[in-house]
Amino acid sequence: MAEFIVRLVETSRRHAWLVVGLMLLLAVGGGVYTAGHIAIDSDIDKLIAADLPWRQREAAMDRAFPQNTDLLVMVIDGATPEQADDAATELRDRLAVMPNLFKSVRLPEGGPFFRKEGLLFLSTEEVQRFADQLIAAQPLIGTLASDPSLRGIFGALDLMAQGALHGDVAASAIAPAVTAVADATDAALRGHYAPLSWEALLSGRAVEQSELRRFVLAQPVLDYSSAMPGERATATVRAAAEAAGLTPDRGVRVRLTGPVALNDDQFSTLKAGAGFATALSVGLLCLWLLLALRSLRLVAAILVTLVIGLVLCASFGTLAVGAFNPISAAFAVLFVGIAVDFGIQFAVRYRAERFEQRDLADALRQTARGIGGPIVVAAAATAVGFFSFVPTDYTGVSDLGIVAGFGMLIALGLNLTLLPALLTLLRPRGEPRPVGFARLAPLDRLLLRRRRPIIVVAAIVALACLALLPLLKFDFNPLHLQSPSAESVATLIDLTADPINTPYAIEILAPSLDAAEALSQRLDGLPEVARTVTAASFVPEDQPAKLAILADAVTLLGPTLSPAATKPAPSHEETLQAMARLAENLRKLGAKGDPAPGRLAAALDAVALGGGAKLAALEANVASGAKRRLADLRL
């Protein structure tokens, strides 16, 4: 092998112009071919072989429920349940008219069905309590139904205040409504958009955190030829949310997660630092080459060899595996990082031989004889390491093994042919002194003289590290491979804290609903299972009793919610008059010791003095959702 390598290097030296010319032609041809055929396939479903049992089960699930594949999940948090609900509906409506970007857009827990039937999913006791609260609020509801405006709201509150003044109702009974409107009025005075929660006001109960969150599920049209297949869709969602005013300063936060956003953010994170990282890597590479070789001509020869090798490796990859996937595309990093080592070893040995051999040809022959064998062994071992990836069912890693493995052989061939030819043409100067770091010679002598204590200390350190091995833990969570600051990752981590909406779930496709229910009962008994959900989970229990309660409520509230006529929109003066009447009665009520009425009265006076802008802000905070909430009640 050594003699063959010497003859190969010698032949390349003798025919240096021919070797360099042929390699340049090969690189140009390979570059043209690669530019015309190179492609990337960012579909991560293709990274693992499709014939694996769990992949086949996954495909069956996707065929049964195609609406759950390739999802872009919009997580919408509102200051009130109504805000979250309205924001989700608004965003869904804006995206649904873009079939070129979204194949489907839906509200998994909203829409007409849940608006009408949602009460049935409460317990029977909760339905009864809700109906009782609505019946108790009948006067307020009736006033709002006939006049769903700021004037009507103030009129309804005025009736409640008068009832408290006359002793018909306790002041504490109207305190929640007065406090809620006071909070909304104070926010309007500060110029903040903080709409009133009619759901909390009419139900009389505290809003749960889960009620402030809604989801919009979209299936975007993905472009797998791009590193970020859903980039256009995510940009459109953000623009639509901005155009609709769904922003934190308006009390709404829209975040994106799900498989599409997670994959896009992963590559976006890589792309964000790619320019700086590449520039830094190239700069450091040149610095180390200069420190090791002390010759611009040697550095130039290695860099030219490296670039031509990278082009040829990319050409081979394009021909052998077709489109690169997100993992196999890493061949370029591996090639540069490892192939440059072969060039450094050859060039450093050349420098040492050049000090001994004043003639360049003799130095190259001695270099080939001395370092050729070790380079071949190193390249072969590295190539075998990469080729060991090939048998795996993980297609992304398998493709990487093929390209990177052959890349090592390409690098070996170039460093034994092109590099000697370039050195022959560039003719670096001879070495005036031995290669090495003379100042470190005392350290070499110390290590040799004290070799026994050094070996003992090293062994002790190794044993101490071995004792720490039981503390070593493996993190199996692939989510931790991504940046926790990425929106999709941070949002997903937030969702995992919610036992209802956590994405950590196992999906099992059963042949029938009965089989699914039987399996669910078995799984519920396992300590590893928090809860199970089947199709039957979406059918409310105890429906006859709940429907009877709601039927009684309809009998009492039906005429109230559907008055024969509604008043026309009030004028500016009529609204101010209604505010003044309410403020006067609130001051009387506040004189009895309750601070809430006085606070609202003072806030209303300030709005009246603030002019039209303050009144418009108050209307947005208090009256903007009245009509829609009344429509929901009718449903």
XYZ file of C-alpha atoms in Angstrom:
635
model
C 0.000 0.000 0.000
C 2.807 2.391 0.864
C 4.508 1.900 -2.501
C 1.212 2.372 -4.347
C 0.620 5.656 -2.510
C 4.150 6.843 -3.299
C 3.650 6.066 -7.013
C 0.238 7.818 -6.962
C 1.679 10.973 -5.402
C 4.689 10.897 -7.713
C 2.473 10.534 -10.790
C 0.329 13.457 -9.639
C 3.470 15.552 -9.131
C 4.886 14.756 -12.563
C 1.602 15.526 -14.313
C 0.539 18.363 -12.007
C -1.043 20.562 -14.709
C -3.018 17.632 -16.091
C -4.238 16.539 -12.652
C -5.272 20.061 -11.646
C -6.962 20.670 -14.992
C -8.900 17.401 -14.851
C -10.018 18.039 -11.282
C -11.143 21.560 -12.133
C -13.135 20.272 -15.114
C -14.649 17.570 -12.915
C -15.541 20.166 -10.273
C -17.102 22.532 -12.823
C -19.122 19.712 -14.367
C -20.179 18.471 -10.960
C -21.099 21.988 -9.871
C -23.266 22.531 -12.961
C -24.989 19.180 -12.467
C -25.544 19.843 -8.764
C -26.916 23.345 -9.359
C -29.449 21.939 -11.817
C -30.527 18.920 -9.823
C -29.924 19.561 -6.127
C -33.097 19.692 -4.049
C -34.193 19.511 -0.452
C -37.151 17.547 0.856
C -38.090 18.901 4.290
C -40.925 16.404 4.798
C -39.861 14.847 8.110
C -42.293 11.953 7.591
C -39.845 10.634 5.014
C -36.974 10.499 7.503
C -38.102 7.091 8.787
C -38.936 4.049 6.658
C -42.658 3.800 5.914
C -42.786 -0.021 6.236
C -42.122 -0.064 9.993
C -45.112 -1.392 12.000
C -45.664 1.802 13.981
C -45.407 3.888 10.800
C -48.060 1.704 9.183
C -50.326 2.191 12.207
C -49.671 5.918 11.999
C -50.645 5.900 8.316
C -53.866 4.036 9.143
C -54.723 6.646 11.773
C -54.033 9.443 9.277
C -56.294 7.801 6.702
C -59.079 7.499 9.283
C -58.622 11.068 10.560
C -56.982 13.052 7.741
C -58.026 16.336 9.382
C -55.379 15.800 12.076
C -52.331 15.586 9.805
C -49.820 18.405 9.186
C -51.471 20.774 11.629
C -50.637 24.395 12.317
C -52.104 25.076 15.769
C -53.072 28.612 16.720
C -53.319 29.050 20.500
C -55.420 32.098 21.349
C -55.516 33.534 24.860
C -57.960 36.319 25.693
C -58.543 38.513 28.711
C -62.129 37.196 28.772
C -63.791 34.050 27.384
C -65.669 36.215 24.888
C -62.476 37.805 23.624
C -60.824 34.422 23.123
C -63.926 33.053 21.392
C -64.414 36.078 19.139
C -60.707 36.171 18.258
C -60.689 32.491 17.289
C -63.792 32.942 15.127
C -62.369 36.064 13.474
C -59.060 34.377 12.690
C -60.787 31.256 11.375
C -63.004 33.346 9.080
C -60.049 35.275 7.687
C -57.991 32.156 6.924
C -60.840 30.006 5.605
C -61.114 32.152 2.454
C -57.517 31.315 1.414
C -57.705 27.809 -0.137
C -54.381 28.379 -1.904
C -52.680 28.528 1.509
C -54.936 26.442 3.776
C -56.635 23.162 2.903
C -58.830 23.421 5.991
C -59.335 25.724 8.969
C -61.544 24.780 11.909
C -62.407 25.527 15.523
C -62.104 22.213 17.436
C -64.174 23.494 20.379
C -66.238 26.246 18.778
C -68.581 26.954 15.906
C -72.386 26.759 15.739
C -72.635 23.252 17.219
C -70.827 24.039 20.471
C -72.471 27.467 20.728
C -75.844 25.742 20.829
C -75.069 22.433 22.533
C -72.178 23.440 24.804
C -74.293 23.666 27.979
C -75.000 19.938 27.739
C -71.345 19.201 28.405
C -71.638 20.693 31.906
C -72.766 18.535 34.782
C -76.487 18.469 35.595
C -75.847 20.531 38.738
C -73.901 23.147 36.736
C -76.682 23.383 34.146
C -79.271 23.904 36.891
C -77.134 26.551 38.579
C -76.569 28.364 35.274
C -80.284 28.332 34.453
C -81.146 29.682 37.919
C -78.637 32.509 37.519
C -80.037 33.460 34.116
C -83.589 33.474 35.468
C -82.462 35.676 38.378
C -80.896 38.056 35.840
C -84.091 38.210 33.767
C -84.682 41.962 34.339
C -81.145 42.769 33.202
C -81.430 40.437 30.217
C -84.800 41.855 29.216
C -83.514 45.431 29.251
C -80.470 44.458 27.196
C -82.524 42.460 24.696
C -84.757 45.446 23.949
C -81.857 47.934 23.954
C -78.455 46.202 23.335
C -76.483 49.428 23.585
C -74.573 51.452 26.158
C -77.825 53.215 27.009
C -79.568 49.887 27.612
C -76.728 48.594 29.805
C -76.775 51.741 31.931
C -80.575 51.511 32.104
C -80.376 47.918 33.328
C -77.763 48.813 35.950
C -79.912 51.780 37.006
C -82.890 49.446 37.591
C -80.646 47.208 39.691
C -79.360 50.203 41.673
C -82.915 51.442 42.303
C -83.913 47.965 43.473
C -81.031 48.011 45.966
C -81.987 51.533 47.127
C -85.593 50.465 47.756
C -84.500 47.295 49.527
C -85.926 44.955 46.883
C -82.511 43.305 46.445
C -79.399 43.296 48.585
C -76.597 45.656 47.558
C -74.216 42.708 47.616
C -76.298 41.016 44.908
C -75.523 43.722 42.359
C -71.927 44.322 43.552
C -70.323 41.898 41.033
C -72.029 43.626 38.092
C -71.163 47.100 39.391
C -67.533 46.113 40.015
C -67.159 44.523 36.555
C -68.514 47.622 34.788
C -66.344 49.862 37.004
C -63.227 47.907 35.982
C -64.120 48.246 32.297
C -64.821 51.965 32.739
C -61.513 52.607 34.518
C -59.690 50.826 31.683
C -61.486 53.014 29.125
C -60.359 56.129 30.995
C -56.755 54.898 30.727
C -57.207 54.213 27.022
C -57.017 50.437 27.451
C -59.161 47.941 25.602
C -60.512 45.611 28.319
C -63.978 44.366 27.342
C -66.487 43.232 29.924
C -66.996 39.477 30.341
C -70.728 38.992 29.896
C -70.331 35.281 30.560
C -68.906 35.958 34.012
C -71.449 38.727 34.626
C -74.515 36.663 33.725
C -73.323 33.380 35.219
C -72.161 34.959 38.453
C -69.152 32.641 38.725
C -65.430 33.162 38.389
C -63.981 32.428 34.961
C -61.683 29.400 34.861
C -58.292 29.706 33.205
C -59.159 27.119 30.570
C -62.095 29.278 29.400
C -59.669 32.033 28.385
C -58.023 29.854 25.734
C -59.230 28.791 22.302
C -57.630 26.892 19.437
C -57.741 27.216 15.671
C -56.485 24.202 13.718
C -55.326 24.706 10.129
C -53.859 22.397 7.510
C -51.590 24.637 5.443
C -50.462 23.915 1.903
C -46.835 22.918 2.534
C -43.869 23.527 0.257
C -41.411 20.722 1.001
C -38.871 22.130 -1.447
C -38.269 24.853 1.130
C -36.399 24.399 4.404
C -39.501 25.825 6.129
C -42.508 24.226 4.371
C -45.110 26.241 6.301
C -43.352 29.606 6.164
C -45.958 31.267 3.897
C -48.832 29.969 6.009
C -47.356 31.103 9.321
C -46.570 34.544 7.890
C -50.174 34.794 6.661
C -51.549 33.841 10.099
C -49.444 36.510 11.806
C -50.506 39.131 9.257
C -54.187 38.169 9.636
C -53.980 38.391 13.433
C -52.329 41.809 13.191
C -54.935 43.058 10.706
C -57.765 41.848 12.962
C -56.300 43.633 15.980
C -55.616 40.368 17.806
C -52.656 41.773 19.710
C -51.593 41.820 23.379
C -52.446 45.512 23.723
C -56.020 44.549 22.776
C -56.119 41.751 25.341
C -55.464 38.875 22.902
C -52.331 36.803 22.364
C -51.976 34.538 19.323
C -49.214 31.918 19.344
C -48.352 29.215 16.829
C -47.321 25.641 17.541
C -48.050 22.151 16.236
C -45.985 19.973 13.878
C -45.747 22.579 11.108
C -44.641 25.447 13.356
C -42.234 23.241 15.326
C -40.487 22.048 12.166
C -40.314 25.547 10.704
C -38.953 27.049 13.919
C -36.327 24.322 14.091
C -34.923 25.281 10.697
C -35.500 28.965 11.299
C -33.277 28.752 14.383
C -30.560 27.084 12.329
C -30.954 29.577 9.503
C -30.847 32.574 11.839
C -27.277 31.867 12.918
C -26.058 30.186 9.749
C -24.414 33.260 8.229
C -22.461 34.199 11.347
C -21.579 30.586 12.143
C -20.303 29.983 8.600
C -18.197 33.136 8.592
C -16.792 32.305 12.022
C -16.021 28.703 11.042
C -14.238 29.708 7.825
C -12.288 32.395 9.672
C -11.192 29.988 12.416
C -10.324 27.322 9.834
C -8.024 29.731 8.005
C -6.503 30.842 11.312
C -5.663 27.271 12.384
C -4.269 26.485 8.942
C -2.001 29.514 9.095
C -0.840 28.636 12.618
C -0.090 25.054 11.611
C 1.402 25.620 8.158
C 2.905 29.151 8.301
C 2.479 29.434 4.523
C -0.251 31.076 2.451
C 0.569 28.753 -0.470
C 0.044 25.658 1.656
C -3.212 27.091 3.015
C -4.404 27.911 -0.516
C -3.630 24.372 -1.711
C -5.609 22.813 1.153
C -8.592 25.163 0.706
C -8.778 24.531 -3.058
C -8.637 20.780 -2.407
C -11.355 21.140 0.223
C -13.706 23.184 -1.987
C -13.350 20.857 -4.981
C -13.942 17.894 -2.689
C -17.084 19.489 -1.276
C -18.457 20.099 -4.774
C -17.751 16.517 -5.829
C -19.300 15.183 -2.619
C -22.447 17.266 -3.210
C -22.601 15.991 -6.813
C -22.330 12.392 -5.642
C -25.036 12.975 -3.020
C -27.376 14.540 -5.556
C -26.851 11.572 -7.884
C -26.986 8.855 -5.203
C -29.800 9.900 -2.848
C -31.725 12.519 -4.829
C -33.242 15.234 -2.674
C -31.367 15.925 0.548
C -33.367 15.707 3.745
C -32.807 17.840 6.865
C -30.331 15.276 8.228
C -28.425 14.218 5.099
C -27.819 17.895 4.292
C -25.367 17.870 7.224
C -22.860 16.015 4.991
C -21.288 19.372 4.104
C -20.394 20.168 7.723
C -18.977 16.692 8.276
C -16.970 16.781 5.050
C -15.329 20.114 5.793
C -14.645 19.268 9.426
C -13.023 15.886 8.724
C -11.583 16.201 5.195
C -9.538 19.248 6.164
C -7.735 17.068 8.722
C -6.342 14.866 5.926
C -4.954 17.944 4.204
C -3.436 19.275 7.429
C -1.744 15.933 8.174
C -0.309 15.733 4.666
C 0.854 19.355 4.652
C 2.419 19.296 8.136
C 4.335 16.116 7.249
C 5.373 17.776 3.982
C 6.811 20.715 5.946
C 8.831 18.370 8.158
C 10.169 16.477 5.126
C 10.912 19.708 3.276
C 13.306 20.715 6.067
C 15.137 17.416 5.614
C 14.826 17.281 1.814
C 15.639 20.524 0.057
C 14.115 19.224 -3.181
C 10.302 19.473 -3.405
C 9.948 16.182 -5.323
C 11.951 14.262 -2.730
C 9.920 15.895 0.057
C 6.626 14.817 -1.562
C 7.840 11.260 -2.020
C 8.935 11.041 1.591
C 5.670 12.608 2.702
C 3.682 10.000 0.763
C 5.791 7.202 2.238
C 5.474 8.505 5.787
C 1.889 9.768 6.034
C 0.093 8.033 3.142
C -0.657 4.840 5.057
C -2.000 6.550 8.196
C -4.214 8.833 6.089
C -5.645 5.847 4.201
C -6.369 4.026 7.466
C -7.979 7.152 8.983
C -10.132 7.797 5.906
C -11.172 4.147 5.614
C -12.083 3.920 9.296
C -14.105 7.139 9.108
C -15.873 5.993 5.935
C -16.754 2.640 7.540
C -18.150 4.553 10.514
C -20.443 6.524 8.245
C -21.382 3.474 6.154
C -22.568 1.784 9.358
C -25.495 4.251 9.275
C -26.763 2.772 5.999
C -28.705 -0.291 7.290
C -30.901 1.749 9.662
C -34.607 2.334 9.017
C -33.967 5.964 9.879
C -33.812 7.097 6.240
C -32.374 10.521 7.054
C -29.378 8.999 8.868
C -29.001 6.294 6.207
C -28.715 8.883 3.424
C -26.220 10.827 5.499
C -24.102 7.691 5.915
C -23.986 7.073 2.166
C -23.005 10.630 1.229
C -20.589 11.251 4.111
C -18.967 7.792 3.721
C -18.200 8.295 0.035
C -17.191 11.860 0.876
C -14.336 10.530 3.007
C -13.110 8.412 0.077
C -13.334 11.430 -2.226
C -11.344 13.499 0.279
C -8.714 10.755 0.526
C -8.293 10.566 -3.234
C -7.990 14.340 -3.620
C -5.437 14.686 -0.823
C -3.229 12.060 -2.487
C -3.568 13.481 -6.024
C -4.818 17.061 -6.257
C -3.026 18.339 -3.155
C 0.447 17.118 -4.265
C -0.208 18.540 -7.745
C -1.160 21.940 -6.290
C 1.922 21.934 -4.058
C 4.021 21.218 -7.125
C 2.543 24.170 -9.008
C 2.494 26.608 -6.078
C 6.047 25.570 -4.952
C 5.945 26.644 -1.270
C 9.267 27.820 0.150
C 11.519 25.397 1.991
C 11.536 25.181 5.759
C 14.393 27.061 7.468
C 13.988 25.219 10.792
C 12.479 21.957 12.096
C 8.705 21.833 12.256
C 7.269 21.911 15.771
C 7.097 24.011 18.928
C 10.578 24.128 20.432
C 9.372 25.974 23.501
C 7.321 22.933 24.513
C 10.321 20.591 24.527
C 10.748 20.915 28.320
C 7.149 19.769 28.736
C 7.883 16.693 26.630
C 10.876 15.858 28.809
C 8.839 16.400 31.998
C 6.093 14.047 30.803
C 8.656 11.362 29.992
C 10.500 11.770 33.278
C 7.343 11.735 35.417
C 5.405 9.261 33.340
C 4.550 6.871 36.187
C 2.950 9.472 38.533
C 1.121 10.986 35.577
C -0.335 7.613 34.579
C -1.382 6.941 38.189
C -3.106 10.334 38.489
C -4.864 9.782 35.150
C -6.061 6.366 36.299
C -7.403 7.792 39.559
C -9.292 10.531 37.699
C -10.711 7.935 35.307
C -11.915 5.752 38.188
C -13.511 8.774 39.878
C -15.343 9.599 36.663
C -16.403 5.967 36.367
C -17.959 6.181 39.834
C -20.057 9.127 38.643
C -21.551 7.176 35.719
C -24.691 6.123 37.662
C -25.570 9.820 37.896
C -25.541 10.147 34.108
C -29.052 10.524 32.700
C -30.349 10.341 29.166
C -32.936 12.870 28.033
C -35.416 11.092 25.759
C -37.481 14.209 25.046
C -36.824 15.328 21.439
C -38.465 18.658 22.271
C -35.340 19.514 24.276
C -33.325 19.420 21.044
C -35.009 22.659 19.996
C -34.565 26.187 21.270
C -36.876 26.765 24.266
C -37.137 30.418 23.230
C -38.817 29.515 19.922
C -42.508 30.419 20.080
C -43.727 26.999 18.963
C -41.623 25.212 21.591
C -42.508 27.599 24.433
C -46.201 27.304 23.536
C -46.045 23.515 23.430
C -44.342 23.430 26.830
C -47.139 25.657 28.131
C -49.747 23.232 26.766
C -48.098 20.228 28.405
C -49.040 21.670 31.811
C -52.730 21.366 30.861
C -53.944 17.764 31.354
C -56.736 18.302 28.823
C -54.740 19.886 26.000
C -51.363 18.247 26.545
C -49.850 16.963 23.274
C -48.363 13.943 25.063
C -50.999 11.415 24.051
C -51.128 7.946 22.525
C -53.620 7.388 19.699
C -55.132 3.939 19.197
C -57.395 3.089 16.267
C -60.077 0.579 17.325
C -62.360 -1.302 14.881
C -65.561 -0.040 16.531
C -66.840 2.290 19.221
C -67.664 -0.644 21.499
C -64.114 -1.958 21.159
C -62.754 1.514 21.869
C -64.875 1.811 25.012
C -63.723 -1.597 26.256
C -60.095 -0.687 25.636
C -60.605 2.671 27.350
C -61.847 0.967 30.519
C -58.788 -1.297 30.579
C -56.403 1.601 30.031
C -58.048 3.743 32.705
C -56.911 1.190 35.262
C -53.244 1.697 34.439
C -51.241 4.031 36.728
C -49.382 5.372 33.669
C -52.620 6.662 32.108
C -54.038 9.989 33.308
C -57.227 9.870 31.242
C -58.700 8.339 28.112
C -60.917 9.882 25.453
C -63.010 8.024 22.874
C -65.579 9.170 20.366
C -68.204 8.478 23.043
C -66.577 11.159 25.221
C -68.136 13.757 22.931
C -71.688 12.589 23.688
C -72.904 14.382 26.858
C -74.284 12.265 29.668
C -77.675 12.698 31.407
C -79.100 14.655 28.473
C -82.842 14.244 29.283
C -82.456 15.894 32.702
C -80.349 18.734 31.287
C -82.767 19.313 28.405
C -85.667 19.471 30.867
C -83.861 22.177 32.880
C -83.153 24.166 29.737
C -86.745 23.750 28.555
C -87.955 25.372 31.795
C -85.476 28.212 31.251
C -86.744 28.667 27.691
C -90.328 28.947 28.975
C -89.332 31.774 31.326
C -86.633 33.499 29.285
C -87.802 32.934 25.720
C -90.062 36.015 25.480
C -87.458 38.077 27.371
C -84.685 37.212 24.929
C -86.858 37.837 21.872
C -88.735 41.107 22.422
C -91.285 42.253 19.874
C -89.181 45.322 19.086
C -85.784 46.789 19.925
C -84.994 50.431 20.443
C -83.038 52.324 17.792
C -79.423 53.180 18.484
C -79.160 55.990 21.045
C -77.825 59.434 20.310
C -74.788 60.815 22.116
C -77.006 62.879 24.401
C -79.240 59.925 25.283
C -76.232 57.857 26.310
C -74.920 60.702 28.493
C -78.325 61.117 30.119
C -78.476 57.396 30.931
C -74.962 57.637 32.405
C -75.952 60.654 34.539
C -79.071 58.902 35.937
C -77.066 55.798 36.781
C -74.244 57.825 38.410
C -76.745 59.709 40.588
C -78.367 56.530 41.922
C -74.964 54.901 42.415
C -73.833 57.820 44.569
C -76.928 57.385 46.706
C -76.231 53.697 47.014
C -72.556 54.351 47.783
C -73.553 56.667 50.622
C -74.773 53.560 52.483
C -71.187 52.346 52.838
C -70.500 50.159 49.808
C -67.476 51.620 47.898
C -68.155 49.894 44.542
C -71.140 52.079 43.471
C -69.265 55.288 44.320
C -66.267 54.129 42.338
C -68.361 53.461 39.233
C -70.190 56.791 39.630
C -66.886 58.685 39.739
C -65.599 56.815 36.698
C -68.771 57.597 34.716
C -68.454 61.284 35.598
C -64.870 61.249 34.318
C -65.966 59.638 31.043
C -68.645 62.297 30.560
C -66.029 65.017 31.038
C -63.573 63.235 28.706
C -65.690 63.745 25.596
C -66.408 61.507 22.621
C -63.093 59.607 22.648
C -63.590 58.375 26.223
C -67.204 57.497 25.517
C -66.174 55.489 22.435
C -63.583 53.614 24.514
C -66.245 52.903 27.156
C -68.646 51.573 24.549
C -65.922 49.266 23.175
C -65.232 47.917 26.668
C -68.822 47.534 27.880
C -71.268 47.249 24.997
C -69.317 45.828 22.048
C -70.141 42.183 22.796
C -73.727 42.575 24.032
C -75.487 41.638 20.781
C -73.378 38.551 20.203
C -73.789 37.339 23.787
C -77.555 37.739 23.531
C -77.490 35.717 20.307
C -75.532 32.994 22.116
C -78.102 32.961 24.918
C -80.901 32.526 22.385
C -79.079 29.513 20.939
